[in-house]
Coordinates of C-alpha atoms in Angstrom, one line a residue:
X18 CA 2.1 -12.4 23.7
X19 CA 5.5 -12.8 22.3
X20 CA 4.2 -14.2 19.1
X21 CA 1.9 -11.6 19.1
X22 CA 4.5 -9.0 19.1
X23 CA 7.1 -11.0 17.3
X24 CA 5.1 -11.4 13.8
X25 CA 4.4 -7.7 13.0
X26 CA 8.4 -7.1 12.7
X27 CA 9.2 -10.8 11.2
X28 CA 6.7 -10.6 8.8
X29 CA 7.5 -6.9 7.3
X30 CA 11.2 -8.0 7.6
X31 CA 10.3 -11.2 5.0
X32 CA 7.6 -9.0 2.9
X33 CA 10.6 -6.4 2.2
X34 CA 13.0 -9.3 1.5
X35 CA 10.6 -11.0 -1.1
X36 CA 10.4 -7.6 -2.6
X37 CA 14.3 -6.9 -2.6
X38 CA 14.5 -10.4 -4.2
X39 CA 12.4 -9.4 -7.0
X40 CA 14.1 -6.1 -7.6
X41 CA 17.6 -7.8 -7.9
X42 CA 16.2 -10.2 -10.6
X43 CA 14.7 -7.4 -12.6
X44 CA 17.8 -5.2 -12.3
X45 CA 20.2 -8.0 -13.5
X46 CA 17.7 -8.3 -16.6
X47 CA 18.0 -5.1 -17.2
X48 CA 22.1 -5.2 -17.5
X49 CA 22.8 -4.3 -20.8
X50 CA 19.6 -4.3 -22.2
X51 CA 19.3 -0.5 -24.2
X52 CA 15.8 -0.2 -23.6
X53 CA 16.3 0.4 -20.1
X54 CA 17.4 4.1 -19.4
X55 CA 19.5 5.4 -16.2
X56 CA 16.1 6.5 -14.7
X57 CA 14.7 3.4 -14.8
X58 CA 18.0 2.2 -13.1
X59 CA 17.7 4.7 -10.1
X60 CA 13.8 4.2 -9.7
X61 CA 15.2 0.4 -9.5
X62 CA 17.7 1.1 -6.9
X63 CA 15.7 3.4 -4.9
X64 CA 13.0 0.6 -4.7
X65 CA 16.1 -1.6 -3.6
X66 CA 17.6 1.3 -0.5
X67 CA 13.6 1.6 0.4
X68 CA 13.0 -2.3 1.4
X69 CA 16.5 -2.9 2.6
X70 CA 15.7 -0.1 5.6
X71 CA 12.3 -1.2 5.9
X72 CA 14.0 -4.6 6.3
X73 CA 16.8 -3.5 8.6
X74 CA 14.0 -1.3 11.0
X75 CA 11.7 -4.4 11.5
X76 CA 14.9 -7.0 12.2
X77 CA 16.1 -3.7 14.7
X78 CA 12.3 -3.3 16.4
X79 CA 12.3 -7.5 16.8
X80 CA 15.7 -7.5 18.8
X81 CA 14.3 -4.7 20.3
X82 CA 11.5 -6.5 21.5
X83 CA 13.9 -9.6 22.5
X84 CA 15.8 -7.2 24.8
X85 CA 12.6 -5.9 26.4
X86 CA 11.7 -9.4 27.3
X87 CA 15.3 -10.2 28.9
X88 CA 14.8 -7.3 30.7
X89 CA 11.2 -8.1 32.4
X90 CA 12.0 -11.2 32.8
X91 CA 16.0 -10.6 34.5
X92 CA 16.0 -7.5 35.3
X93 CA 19.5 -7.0 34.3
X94 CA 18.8 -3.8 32.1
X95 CA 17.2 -0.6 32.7
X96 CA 14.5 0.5 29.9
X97 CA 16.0 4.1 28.4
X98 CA 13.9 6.6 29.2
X99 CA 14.3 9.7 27.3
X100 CA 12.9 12.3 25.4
X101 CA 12.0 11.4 22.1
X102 CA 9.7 13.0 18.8
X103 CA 6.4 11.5 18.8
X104 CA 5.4 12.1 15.2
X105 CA 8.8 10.3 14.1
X106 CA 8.3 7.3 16.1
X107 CA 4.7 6.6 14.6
X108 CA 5.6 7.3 11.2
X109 CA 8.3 4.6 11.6
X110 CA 6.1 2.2 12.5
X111 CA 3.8 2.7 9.6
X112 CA 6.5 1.8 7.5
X113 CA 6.8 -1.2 8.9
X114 CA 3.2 -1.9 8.6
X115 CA 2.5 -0.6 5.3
X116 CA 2.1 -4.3 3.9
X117 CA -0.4 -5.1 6.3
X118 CA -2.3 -1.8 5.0
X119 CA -2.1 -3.1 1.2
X120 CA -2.9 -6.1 2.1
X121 CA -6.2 -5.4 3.8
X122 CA -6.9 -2.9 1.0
X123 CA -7.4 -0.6 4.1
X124 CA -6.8 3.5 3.6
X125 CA -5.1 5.1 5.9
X126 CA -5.9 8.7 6.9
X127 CA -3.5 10.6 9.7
X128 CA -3.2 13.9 10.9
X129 CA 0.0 14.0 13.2
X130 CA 1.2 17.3 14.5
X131 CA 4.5 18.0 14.9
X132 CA 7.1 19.1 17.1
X133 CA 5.0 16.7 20.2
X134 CA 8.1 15.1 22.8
X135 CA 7.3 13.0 25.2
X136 CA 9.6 11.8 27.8
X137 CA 9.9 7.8 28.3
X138 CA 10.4 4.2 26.7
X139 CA 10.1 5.0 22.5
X140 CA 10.0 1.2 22.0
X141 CA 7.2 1.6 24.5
X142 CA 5.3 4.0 22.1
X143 CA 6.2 1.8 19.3
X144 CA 4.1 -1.4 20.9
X145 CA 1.4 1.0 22.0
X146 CA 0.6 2.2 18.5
X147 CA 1.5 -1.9 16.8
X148 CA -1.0 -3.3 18.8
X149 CA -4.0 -0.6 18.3
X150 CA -2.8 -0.7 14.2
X151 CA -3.3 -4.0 14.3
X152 CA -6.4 -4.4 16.4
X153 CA -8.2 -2.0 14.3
X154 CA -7.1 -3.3 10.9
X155 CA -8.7 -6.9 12.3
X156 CA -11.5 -5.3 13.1
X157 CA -12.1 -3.5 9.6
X158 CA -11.2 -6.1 7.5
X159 CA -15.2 -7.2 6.7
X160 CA -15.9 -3.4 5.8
X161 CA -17.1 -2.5 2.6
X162 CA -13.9 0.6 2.4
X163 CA -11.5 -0.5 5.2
X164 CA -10.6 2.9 7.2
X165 CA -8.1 3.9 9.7
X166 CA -7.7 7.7 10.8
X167 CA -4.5 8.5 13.0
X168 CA -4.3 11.2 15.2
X169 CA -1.7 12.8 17.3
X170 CA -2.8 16.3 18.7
X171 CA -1.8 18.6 21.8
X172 CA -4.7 19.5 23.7
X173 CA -3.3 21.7 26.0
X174 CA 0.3 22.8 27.1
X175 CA 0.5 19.6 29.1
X176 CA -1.5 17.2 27.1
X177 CA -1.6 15.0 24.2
X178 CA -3.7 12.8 22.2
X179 CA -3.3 9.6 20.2
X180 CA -6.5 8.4 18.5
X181 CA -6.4 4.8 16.1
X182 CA -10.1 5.4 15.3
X183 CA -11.6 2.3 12.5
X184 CA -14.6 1.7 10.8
X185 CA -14.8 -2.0 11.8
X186 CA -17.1 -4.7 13.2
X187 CA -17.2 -2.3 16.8
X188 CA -17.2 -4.0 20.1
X189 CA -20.1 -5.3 22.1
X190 CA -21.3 -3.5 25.1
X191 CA -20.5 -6.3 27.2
X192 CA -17.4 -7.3 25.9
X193 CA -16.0 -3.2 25.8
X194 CA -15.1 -3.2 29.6
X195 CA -13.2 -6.6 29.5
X196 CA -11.3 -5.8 26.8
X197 CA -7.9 -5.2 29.2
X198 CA -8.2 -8.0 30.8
X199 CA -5.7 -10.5 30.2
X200 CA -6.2 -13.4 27.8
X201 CA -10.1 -11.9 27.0
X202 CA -10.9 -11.9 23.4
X203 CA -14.0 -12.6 21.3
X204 CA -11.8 -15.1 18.8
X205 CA -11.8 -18.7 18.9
X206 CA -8.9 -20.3 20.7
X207 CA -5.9 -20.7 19.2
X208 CA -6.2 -17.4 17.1
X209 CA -5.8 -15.1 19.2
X210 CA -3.8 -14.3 22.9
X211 CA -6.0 -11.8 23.9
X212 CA -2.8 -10.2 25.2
X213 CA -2.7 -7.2 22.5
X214 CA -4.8 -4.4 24.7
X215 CA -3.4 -6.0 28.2
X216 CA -0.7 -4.7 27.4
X217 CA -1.2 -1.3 25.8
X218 CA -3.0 -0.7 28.7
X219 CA 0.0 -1.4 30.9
X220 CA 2.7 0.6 29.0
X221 CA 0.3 3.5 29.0
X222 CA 0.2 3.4 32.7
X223 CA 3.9 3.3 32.2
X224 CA 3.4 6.7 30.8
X225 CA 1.2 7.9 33.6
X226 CA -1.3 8.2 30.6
X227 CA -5.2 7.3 30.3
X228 CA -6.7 5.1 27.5
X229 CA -10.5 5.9 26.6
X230 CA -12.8 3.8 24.2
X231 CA -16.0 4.4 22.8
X232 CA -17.5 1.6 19.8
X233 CA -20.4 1.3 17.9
X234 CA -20.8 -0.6 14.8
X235 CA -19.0 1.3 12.0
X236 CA -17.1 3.4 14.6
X237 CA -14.4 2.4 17.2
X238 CA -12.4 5.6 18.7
X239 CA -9.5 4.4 20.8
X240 CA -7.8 7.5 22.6
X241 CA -5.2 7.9 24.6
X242 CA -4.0 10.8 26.7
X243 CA -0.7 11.6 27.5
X244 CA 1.0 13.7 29.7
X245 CA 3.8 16.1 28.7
X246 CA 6.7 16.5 31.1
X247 CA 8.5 19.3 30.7

């Protein structure tokens, strides 16, 4: 489960490091050289500042993650609950996973309204919406157009909804109500925990929320309802 959680941020941190790496080469070529105008030298730089925060957020969300561990496992710090923008929080996160998106050759579609607080653990929300990401881009990956629609909606004045809906493999009707359960999954061992949706389904509990799946082959809707203290 750790390794699980500590990949996504390690691997986005190295991915925007590679790229940075690459940048700084072709900007030292380009020192001196008059074909290169000052545009060209700001769109470099730019590309620069965008992987060195992309960088900097994934190393932040990893020692996050290492502080949330110390403090299941101690107990020697309290998790800050607060209120906190939804819509931000998600959008964050894609960032970091935006090379696992071109990577997959998956499209991404979202529809996230704004001005949704919720009141809890962000980094909580964070792992929530990782681990369903991820899930879903595994599950998509043999499609013949890799989708994932995002959507983050108030239902009511007290209600809200986060749907990671794919157009993947599905899951089985036998395997759909185990899927919680620690350690299940369908992969072979070794590849997988089977740890990802245990614990989404704790932290949404966390939330005092509900989680709701429906899957068929071409189709997997994973929702989640939360509610909105005031």
């Amino acid at each position: 489960g750790i390794a699980h959680e500590m990949n996504t941020p390690l691997a986005a941190a190295r991915n925007a490091i590679d790229e940075l790496g690459k940048l700084i080469e072709e900007y030292s070529l380009s020192i001196n050289n008059p074909a290169v105008l000052p545009q060209d030298h700001e769109e470099i730089s730019n590309e620069m500042r965008k992987n060195f925060q992309i960088a900097l957020k994934s190393i932040e969300k990893g020692t996050g993650f290492i502080r949330g561990i110390k403090s299941q496992t101690f107990n020697i710090y309290d998790k800050k609950l607060e209120f906190f923008d939804v819509k931000k929080i998600i959008l964050d996160n894609l960032i970091l996973l935006e090379y696992l998106f071109k990577k997959n050759n998956c499209d991404l579609i979202k529809e996230l309204e704004d001005g949704i607080i919720l009141y809890g653990d962000p980094q909580s929300l964070n792992q929530i919406s990782t681990n369903l990401i991820i899930n879903a881009l595994d599950a998509c990956k043999l499609s013949e157009k890799p989708t994932i629609r995002l959507y983050l909606k108030r239902t009511n004045e007290d209600k809200v909804e986060l749907i990671v809906n794919d157009n993947g493999s599905g899951i089985s009707e036998e395997n759909i109500s185990k899927i919680f359960d620690p350690f299940f999954s369908t992969k072979p061992f070794g590849e997988k925990t089977g740890l990802g949706l245990s614990i989404v389904h704790e932290l949404v509990e966390k939330f005092n929320g509900l989680i709701e799946v429906n899957s068929k082959p071409g189709d997997t809707n994973f929702k989640i309802i939360f509610p909105i203290k005031n």
